PDB file of C-alpha atoms in Angstrom:
ATOM      1  CA  MET A   1       4.840  17.128  -4.938  1.00 42.00           C
ATOM      2  CA  ALA A   2       3.552  16.093  -1.406  1.00 47.00           C
ATOM      3  CA  LYS A   3       0.648  13.395  -1.456  1.00 54.00           C
ATOM      4  CA  MET A   4      -2.571  14.922  -1.547  1.00 61.00           C
ATOM      5  CA  VAL A   5      -5.402  13.466   0.535  1.00 64.00           C
ATOM      6  CA  HIS A   6      -8.833  14.695  -0.690  1.00 64.00           C
ATOM      7  CA  ARG A   7     -12.502  14.335   1.424  1.00 68.00           C
ATOM      8  CA  LEU A   8     -14.556  14.464  -1.571  1.00 72.00           C
ATOM      9  CA  ALA A   9     -18.381  13.221  -2.843  1.00 77.00           C
ATOM     10  CA  ASP A  10     -19.330  10.453  -4.532  1.00 77.00           C
ATOM     11  CA  GLY A  11     -17.680  12.071  -8.928  1.00 74.00           C
ATOM     12  CA  ASP A  12     -16.942  15.475  -7.321  1.00 80.00           C
ATOM     13  CA  THR A  13     -13.499  17.097  -8.871  1.00 80.00           C
ATOM     14  CA  PRO A  14     -10.546  18.668  -6.508  1.00 79.00           C
ATOM     15  CA  SER A  15     -10.217  22.316  -6.979  1.00 81.00           C
ATOM     16  CA  ASP A  16      -6.687  21.674  -6.861  1.00 80.00           C
ATOM     17  CA  VAL A  17      -5.137  20.365  -9.348  1.00 82.00           C
ATOM     18  CA  PRO A  18      -2.461  22.201 -11.196  1.00 82.00           C
ATOM     19  CA  PRO A  19      -2.270  23.178 -14.685  1.00 85.00           C
ATOM     20  CA  GLY A  20      -0.613  21.074 -17.066  1.00 89.00           C
ATOM     21  CA  GLY A  21      -2.055  18.405 -19.988  1.00 92.00           C
ATOM     22  CA  GLU A  22      -0.630  15.050 -19.134  1.00 91.00           C
ATOM     23  CA  LEU A  23       0.957  12.444 -21.214  1.00 94.00           C
ATOM     24  CA  THR A  24      -0.370   9.506 -21.507  1.00 92.00           C
ATOM     25  CA  THR A  25       2.233   7.058 -23.346  1.00 94.00           C
ATOM     26  CA  PRO A  26       2.717   3.710 -21.296  1.00 93.00           C
ATOM     27  CA  GLU A  27       6.241   4.796 -19.455  1.00 95.00           C
ATOM     28  CA  ALA A  28       3.694   7.931 -18.150  1.00 95.00           C
ATOM     29  CA  ILE A  29       1.139   5.915 -16.914  1.00 92.00           C
ATOM     30  CA  GLU A  30       3.969   3.413 -14.965  1.00 94.00           C
ATOM     31  CA  LEU A  31       5.894   6.463 -13.555  1.00 95.00           C
ATOM     32  CA  GLY A  32       2.713   7.523 -12.344  1.00 93.00           C
ATOM     33  CA  GLU A  33       1.856   3.626 -10.225  1.00 93.00           C
ATOM     34  CA  TYR A  34       5.796   3.797  -9.393  1.00 95.00           C
ATOM     35  CA  ARG A  35       5.042   6.844  -7.313  1.00 95.00           C
ATOM     36  CA  LEU A  36       1.774   5.379  -5.687  1.00 94.00           C
ATOM     37  CA  ILE A  37       3.775   2.649  -4.734  1.00 95.00           C
ATOM     38  CA  LEU A  38       6.003   4.605  -3.583  1.00 96.00           C
ATOM     39  CA  SER A  39       3.907   6.775  -1.921  1.00 95.00           C
ATOM     40  CA  ASP A  40       2.447   3.468  -0.191  1.00 95.00           C
ATOM     41  CA  LEU A  41       5.997   2.474   0.798  1.00 97.00           C
ATOM     42  CA  ARG A  42       6.843   5.959   3.080  1.00 97.00           C
ATOM     43  CA  ALA A  43       3.717   5.859   4.534  1.00 96.00           C
ATOM     44  CA  SER A  44       4.248   2.558   5.409  1.00 96.00           C
ATOM     45  CA  LEU A  45       7.904   3.048   6.359  1.00 96.00           C
ATOM     46  CA  TRP A  46       6.597   6.570   8.754  1.00 95.00           C
ATOM     47  CA  ALA A  47       4.406   4.420  10.527  1.00 94.00           C
ATOM     48  CA  LEU A  48       6.810   1.830  11.541  1.00 94.00           C
ATOM     49  CA  GLY A  49       9.036   4.337  13.044  1.00 92.00           C
ATOM     50  CA  PHE A  50       5.762   6.843  14.698  1.00 91.00           C
ATOM     51  CA  ILE A  51       5.408   3.529  16.370  1.00 90.00           C
ATOM     52  CA  GLN A  52       8.857   3.282  18.376  1.00 88.00           C
ATOM     53  CA  LYS A  53       9.236   7.032  18.214  1.00 85.00           C
ATOM     54  CA  GLY A  54       5.996   8.418  19.814  1.00 77.00           C
ATOM     55  CA  TRP A  55       4.619  11.734  18.992  1.00 72.00           C
ATOM     56  CA  ASP A  56       6.129  13.982  21.429  1.00 69.00           C
ATOM     57  CA  GLY A  57       6.019  12.308  24.360  1.00 69.00           C
ATOM     58  CA  ILE A  58       2.850  11.251  24.311  1.00 75.00           C
ATOM     59  CA  SER A  59       2.120   7.776  25.096  1.00 77.00           C
ATOM     60  CA  LEU A  60      -0.848   6.431  22.543  1.00 80.00           C
ATOM     61  CA  PRO A  61      -3.229   3.621  23.757  1.00 85.00           C
ATOM     62  CA  THR A  62      -1.982   0.083  22.157  1.00 85.00           C
ATOM     63  CA  GLU A  63      -4.508   0.156  19.702  1.00 88.00           C
ATOM     64  CA  VAL A  64      -3.235   3.253  17.970  1.00 90.00           C
ATOM     65  CA  HIS A  65       0.207   1.023  17.877  1.00 90.00           C
ATOM     66  CA  GLU A  66      -1.726  -1.683  16.170  1.00 90.00           C
ATOM     67  CA  ALA A  67      -3.586   0.347  13.621  1.00 92.00           C
ATOM     68  CA  LEU A  68      -0.931   1.688  12.304  1.00 93.00           C
ATOM     69  CA  PHE A  69       0.863  -1.320  12.092  1.00 93.00           C
ATOM     70  CA  ARG A  70      -1.657  -3.413  10.268  1.00 92.00           C
ATOM     71  CA  ASP A  71      -1.228  -0.462   7.495  1.00 94.00           C
ATOM     72  CA  ALA A  72       2.143  -0.698   7.139  1.00 95.00           C
ATOM     73  CA  VAL A  73       2.129  -4.307   6.603  1.00 94.00           C
ATOM     74  CA  VAL A  74      -0.860  -4.022   4.362  1.00 94.00           C
ATOM     75  CA  GLN A  75       0.304  -0.956   2.630  1.00 94.00           C
ATOM     76  CA  PHE A  76       3.918  -2.670   2.099  1.00 96.00           C
ATOM     77  CA  VAL A  77       3.026  -5.973   1.336  1.00 95.00           C
ATOM     78  CA  ALA A  78       0.357  -4.725  -1.299  1.00 93.00           C
ATOM     79  CA  CYS A  79       3.373  -3.369  -3.640  1.00 95.00           C
ATOM     80  CA  PHE A  80       5.009  -5.997  -4.360  1.00 94.00           C
ATOM     81  CA  ASP A  81       1.868  -8.305  -5.497  1.00 77.00           C
ATOM     82  CA  THR A  82      -0.620  -6.970  -8.363  1.00 70.00           C
ATOM     83  CA  PRO A  83      -0.768  -8.884 -11.278  1.00 65.00           C
ATOM     84  CA  GLY A  84      -0.828  -6.817 -14.401  1.00 63.00           C
ATOM     85  CA  GLN A  85      -0.078  -3.708 -12.389  1.00 76.00           C
ATOM     86  CA  ALA A  86       3.265  -2.031 -11.779  1.00 88.00           C
ATOM     87  CA  SER A  87       4.314  -3.845  -8.408  1.00 92.00           C
ATOM     88  CA  LEU A  88       8.156  -4.749  -6.700  1.00 95.00           C
ATOM     89  CA  SER A  89       9.618  -8.094  -7.387  1.00 94.00           C
ATOM     90  CA  SER A  90      10.714 -10.027  -3.846  1.00 94.00           C
ATOM     91  CA  GLU A  91      12.969 -12.192  -5.807  1.00 93.00           C
ATOM     92  CA  ALA A  92      14.821  -8.811  -7.798  1.00 94.00           C
ATOM     93  CA  VAL A  93      14.118  -6.810  -4.198  1.00 96.00           C
ATOM     94  CA  PHE A  94      15.261  -9.273  -1.370  1.00 96.00           C
ATOM     95  CA  GLY A  95      16.752 -12.695  -3.302  1.00 92.00           C
ATOM     96  CA  ALA A  96      20.223 -11.894  -2.693  1.00 93.00           C
ATOM     97  CA  ASP A  97      19.501 -12.118   0.740  1.00 94.00           C
ATOM     98  CA  ALA A  98      18.496 -15.090   2.675  1.00 95.00           C
ATOM     99  CA  ASP A  99      17.279 -12.836   5.777  1.00 94.00           C
ATOM    100  CA  ASP A 100      15.417 -10.317   4.198  1.00 94.00           C
ATOM    101  CA  GLU A 101      14.129 -13.061   1.827  1.00 95.00           C
ATOM    102  CA  ARG A 102      12.780 -14.810   5.278  1.00 94.00           C
ATOM    103  CA  ASN A 103      11.794 -11.695   6.705  1.00 93.00           C
ATOM    104  CA  PHE A 104       9.727 -10.163   3.859  1.00 95.00           C
ATOM    105  CA  ARG A 105       7.884 -13.435   3.517  1.00 94.00           C
ATOM    106  CA  TYR A 106       7.220 -13.639   7.094  1.00 92.00           C
ATOM    107  CA  ILE A 107       5.515 -10.012   6.495  1.00 93.00           C
ATOM    108  CA  ARG A 108       3.766 -11.206   4.011  1.00 93.00           C
ATOM    109  CA  GLY A 109       2.156 -14.419   5.745  1.00 91.00           C
ATOM    110  CA  MET A 110       1.177 -12.296   8.604  1.00 89.00           C
ATOM    111  CA  ARG A 111      -0.166  -9.744   5.786  1.00 91.00           C
ATOM    112  CA  ASP A 112      -2.272 -12.526   4.458  1.00 90.00           C
ATOM    113  CA  SER A 113      -3.228 -14.606   7.358  1.00 88.00           C
ATOM    114  CA  TYR A 114      -4.304 -11.582   9.951  1.00 85.00           C
ATOM    115  CA  ALA A 115      -3.930  -7.527   8.311  1.00 84.00           C
ATOM    116  CA  ALA A 116      -5.934  -8.545   5.452  1.00 83.00           C
ATOM    117  CA  HIS A 117      -8.238 -11.859   5.047  1.00 83.00           C
ATOM    118  CA  ARG A 118      -8.150 -12.409   9.257  1.00 82.00           C
ATOM    119  CA  PHE A 119      -7.048 -15.923   9.395  1.00 85.00           C
ATOM    120  CA  GLY A 120      -5.127 -18.278  10.998  1.00 84.00           C
ATOM    121  CA  PRO A 121      -3.071 -18.170  14.281  1.00 88.00           C
ATOM    122  CA  GLN A 122      -2.642 -14.824  14.530  1.00 85.00           C
ATOM    123  CA  ARG A 123      -5.877 -14.497  16.116  1.00 86.00           C
ATOM    124  CA  GLN A 124      -6.999 -16.564  18.749  1.00 91.00           C
ATOM    125  CA  SER A 125     -10.556 -16.319  20.944  1.00 92.00           C
ATOM    126  CA  PHE A 126     -11.170 -19.162  23.390  1.00 94.00           C
ATOM    127  CA  ILE A 127     -14.744 -19.606  25.048  1.00 95.00           C
ATOM    128  CA  LEU A 128     -14.140 -20.604  28.687  1.00 95.00           C
ATOM    129  CA  ILE A 129     -16.761 -22.137  30.843  1.00 94.00           C
ATOM    130  CA  SER A 130     -15.966 -21.943  34.962  1.00 95.00           C
ATOM    131  CA  LEU A 131     -18.547 -23.144  37.695  1.00 94.00           C
ATOM    132  CA  ILE A 132     -20.195 -21.060  40.003  1.00 91.00           C
ATOM    133  CA  GLU A 133     -22.518 -21.392  42.455  1.00 88.00           C
ATOM    134  CA  GLN A 134     -25.431 -20.193  40.168  1.00 85.00           C
ATOM    135  CA  GLY A 135     -24.530 -22.541  37.995  1.00 90.00           C
ATOM    136  CA  PHE A 136     -21.250 -21.911  35.374  1.00 93.00           C
ATOM    137  CA  GLY A 137     -20.080 -18.469  33.595  1.00 93.00           C
ATOM    138  CA  ILE A 138     -19.444 -18.017  30.005  1.00 95.00           C
ATOM    139  CA  GLY A 139     -16.334 -16.303  29.588  1.00 94.00           C
ATOM    140  CA  GLU A 140     -13.426 -15.128  26.491  1.00 95.00           C
ATOM    141  CA  TYR A 141      -9.869 -15.254  26.527  1.00 94.00           C
ATOM    142  CA  LYS A 142      -8.695 -13.350  22.726  1.00 90.00           C
ATOM    143  CA  VAL A 143      -5.173 -12.195  21.967  1.00 87.00           C
ATOM    144  CA  THR A 144      -3.645 -11.554  18.973  1.00 84.00           C
ATOM    145  CA  PHE A 145      -0.577 -11.821  18.116  1.00 82.00           C
ATOM    146  CA  SER A 146       0.273  -8.878  14.847  1.00 79.00           C
ATOM    147  CA  MET A 147       2.176  -6.783  17.272  1.00 82.00           C
ATOM    148  CA  PRO A 148       6.302  -7.788  17.432  1.00 84.00           C
ATOM    149  CA  ALA A 149       8.418  -6.594  20.433  1.00 87.00           C
ATOM    150  CA  LEU A 150       9.490  -3.005  19.260  1.00 87.00           C
ATOM    151  CA  GLU A 151      13.157  -4.447  19.159  1.00 90.00           C
ATOM    152  CA  SER A 152      12.582  -6.373  16.038  1.00 89.00           C
ATOM    153  CA  LEU A 153      11.004  -2.851  14.553  1.00 92.00           C
ATOM    154  CA  PRO A 154      14.105  -1.987  12.935  1.00 93.00           C
ATOM    155  CA  LYS A 155      14.798  -5.486  10.676  1.00 92.00           C
ATOM    156  CA  TYR A 156      10.614  -4.424   9.451  1.00 94.00           C
ATOM    157  CA  GLU A 157      12.511  -1.078   8.543  1.00 96.00           C
ATOM    158  CA  HIS A 158      14.839  -2.569   7.048  1.00 96.00           C
ATOM    159  CA  VAL A 159      13.331  -4.412   4.398  1.00 96.00           C
ATOM    160  CA  VAL A 160      10.870  -1.426   3.745  1.00 97.00           C
ATOM    161  CA  GLY A 161      13.916   0.665   3.164  1.00 97.00           C
ATOM    162  CA  LEU A 162      15.194  -1.824  -0.035  1.00 97.00           C
ATOM    163  CA  ALA A 163      11.641  -1.634  -1.494  1.00 97.00           C
ATOM    164  CA  ILE A 164      12.308   1.751  -1.740  1.00 98.00           C
ATOM    165  CA  ALA A 165      15.448   1.762  -2.317  1.00 97.00           C
ATOM    166  CA  ALA A 166      14.552  -0.467  -5.491  1.00 97.00           C
ATOM    167  CA  ALA A 167      11.188   1.691  -6.409  1.00 97.00           C
ATOM    168  CA  GLU A 168      13.084   4.625  -6.406  1.00 97.00           C
ATOM    169  CA  ALA A 169      15.503   3.097  -9.362  1.00 97.00           C
ATOM    170  CA  ARG A 170      12.898   1.860 -11.129  1.00 96.00           C
ATOM    171  CA  GLU A 171      10.933   5.682 -11.154  1.00 97.00           C
ATOM    172  CA  ALA A 172      14.557   7.118 -12.334  1.00 97.00           C
ATOM    173  CA  GLU A 173      14.738   5.016 -15.145  1.00 97.00           C
ATOM    174  CA  LEU A 174      10.720   6.042 -16.102  1.00 97.00           C
ATOM    175  CA  LEU A 175      11.650   9.643 -15.359  1.00 96.00           C
ATOM    176  CA  ARG A 176      14.169   9.392 -18.266  1.00 97.00           C
ATOM    177  CA  GLU A 177      12.172   8.045 -20.452  1.00 97.00           C
ATOM    178  CA  VAL A 178       9.474  10.362 -20.180  1.00 97.00           C
ATOM    179  CA  SER A 179      11.377  13.218 -19.996  1.00 96.00           C
ATOM    180  CA  ALA A 180      12.714  11.852 -23.478  1.00 96.00           C
ATOM    181  CA  GLN A 181       9.557  11.569 -24.325  1.00 96.00           C
ATOM    182  CA  VAL A 182       8.498  15.401 -23.296  1.00 96.00           C
ATOM    183  CA  THR A 183      11.574  16.631 -24.970  1.00 96.00           C
ATOM    184  CA  ALA A 184      10.242  15.294 -28.719  1.00 96.00           C
ATOM    185  CA  LEU A 185       6.936  16.644 -28.199  1.00 95.00           C
ATOM    186  CA  GLY A 186       8.683  19.910 -27.636  1.00 95.00           C
ATOM    187  CA  PRO A 187       6.979  23.306 -27.020  1.00 94.00           C
ATOM    188  CA  GLU A 188       3.815  22.722 -29.727  1.00 95.00           C
ATOM    189  CA  GLY A 189       2.998  19.285 -28.941  1.00 95.00           C
ATOM    190  CA  ILE A 190       3.313  19.688 -25.014  1.00 94.00           C
ATOM    191  CA  ALA A 191       0.177  22.396 -25.513  1.00 94.00           C
ATOM    192  CA  LYS A 192      -1.723  20.228 -27.404  1.00 94.00           C
ATOM    193  CA  LEU A 193      -2.387  17.392 -24.205  1.00 94.00           C
ATOM    194  CA  SER A 194      -5.096  17.747 -22.928  1.00 92.00           C
ATOM    195  CA  PRO A 195      -5.353  18.249 -18.672  1.00 90.00           C
ATOM    196  CA  PRO A 196      -6.006  15.296 -16.310  1.00 87.00           C
ATOM    197  CA  LYS A 197     -10.049  14.236 -15.825  1.00 84.00           C
ATOM    198  CA  VAL A 198      -9.689  14.007 -11.806  1.00 85.00           C
ATOM    199  CA  ARG A 199     -12.822  13.205 -10.161  1.00 85.00           C
ATOM    200  CA  SER A 200     -13.728  10.622  -7.214  1.00 86.00           C
ATOM    201  CA  PRO A 201     -15.022   7.861  -8.009  1.00 87.00           C
ATOM    202  CA  LYS A 202     -18.672   7.245  -7.549  1.00 86.00           C
ATOM    203  CA  PRO A 203     -20.009   4.059  -5.366  1.00 87.00           C
ATOM    204  CA  GLU A 204     -20.798   1.768  -8.661  1.00 87.00           C
ATOM    205  CA  GLU A 205     -17.396   2.347  -9.920  1.00 86.00           C
ATOM    206  CA  HIS A 206     -15.174   2.093  -6.767  1.00 84.00           C
ATOM    207  CA  ARG A 207     -13.852  -1.812  -7.851  1.00 85.00           C
ATOM    208  CA  MET A 208     -13.082  -0.565 -11.645  1.00 85.00           C
ATOM    209  CA  SER A 209      -9.325  -0.462 -12.418  1.00 83.00           C
ATOM    210  CA  ARG A 210      -7.691   2.726 -12.971  1.00 82.00           C
ATOM    211  CA  LYS A 211      -7.357   2.049 -16.511  1.00 80.00           C
ATOM    212  CA  THR A 212     -11.350   1.501 -17.084  1.00 85.00           C
ATOM    213  CA  PHE A 213     -11.897   4.083 -14.799  1.00 84.00           C
ATOM    214  CA  ARG A 214     -10.239   7.076 -16.516  1.00 80.00           C
ATOM    215  CA  ALA A 215     -10.988   5.596 -19.899  1.00 80.00           C
ATOM    216  CA  GLY A 216     -14.511   6.400 -18.530  1.00 77.00           C
ATOM    217  CA  GLY A 217     -15.003   2.553 -19.311  1.00 67.00           C
ATOM    218  CA  PRO A 218     -18.716   0.511 -17.569  1.00 69.00           C
ATOM    219  CA  PRO A 219     -18.494  -0.901 -14.266  1.00 53.00           C
ATOM    220  CA  GLY A 220     -18.090  -4.444 -13.776  1.00 48.00           C
ATOM    221  CA  ARG A 221     -14.756  -4.816 -16.654  1.00 46.00           C
ATOM    222  CA  GLY A 222     -12.724  -5.767 -13.819  1.00 46.00           C
ATOM    223  CA  ARG A 223     -10.589  -4.914 -10.718  1.00 44.00           C
ATOM    224  CA  ARG A 224      -6.918  -4.983 -12.042  1.00 44.00           C
ATOM    225  CA  GLY A 225      -5.907  -2.768 -14.887  1.00 43.00           C
ATOM    226  CA  GLN A 226      -3.321  -3.753 -17.314  1.00 42.00           C
ATOM    227  CA  TRP A 227      -1.441  -1.498 -19.889  1.00 39.00           C
ATOM    228  CA  GLU A 228       1.299  -1.834 -23.128  1.00 39.00           C
ATOM    229  CA  ARG A 229       4.793  -3.105 -21.340  1.00 41.00           C
ATOM    230  CA  LYS A 230       7.542  -2.254 -22.990  1.00 41.00           C
ATOM    231  CA  PRO A 231       9.678  -6.220 -23.817  1.00 35.00           C
TER     232      PRO A 231
END
């Protein structure tokens, strides 16, 4: 199914929710989480490719490439560091190859110091004082180092591709488990499933975990949801 992006007022429900009942087993919930992970990883891979190839020969400003690269880095790394939720293991995905592991650590460091938290030497600004006839002038030299050379982007794509392969493998496992659960339900059980309660969050709900939000719980119960996992 295509990725759906909705621009809705707070609390509104989209009009294109397909018919059907929602399966809420732990495996079904985790399957949904892995499909979100894959959506982010594929968007990251698309952005890296777009930076290199452009769009119909149109040259885009450097600021657009910077924005795409920051988004690619943030979306990619976030798929590995979500405690208590479905997430990929960097050791499992990259541990077999020292170069891949080193490249992942580099990208994660860039996310932490530049793209997300904005500390560290990836962003530098120097205030320069110069003598002029009227006394002195105050200037600035600002530089950011986040955007790598274009010829190095394929190694970033390689790392993201490994993550996509790992996420797809887990998605396939979960899909088999969910299919078996649905088969066991049979037509009568499927007919009893309730439609999903899809709506956009209100301002006071933006920092809720997905689990708390979907359960209709009060705000302030934590930002990250957890669910039962199979041993």
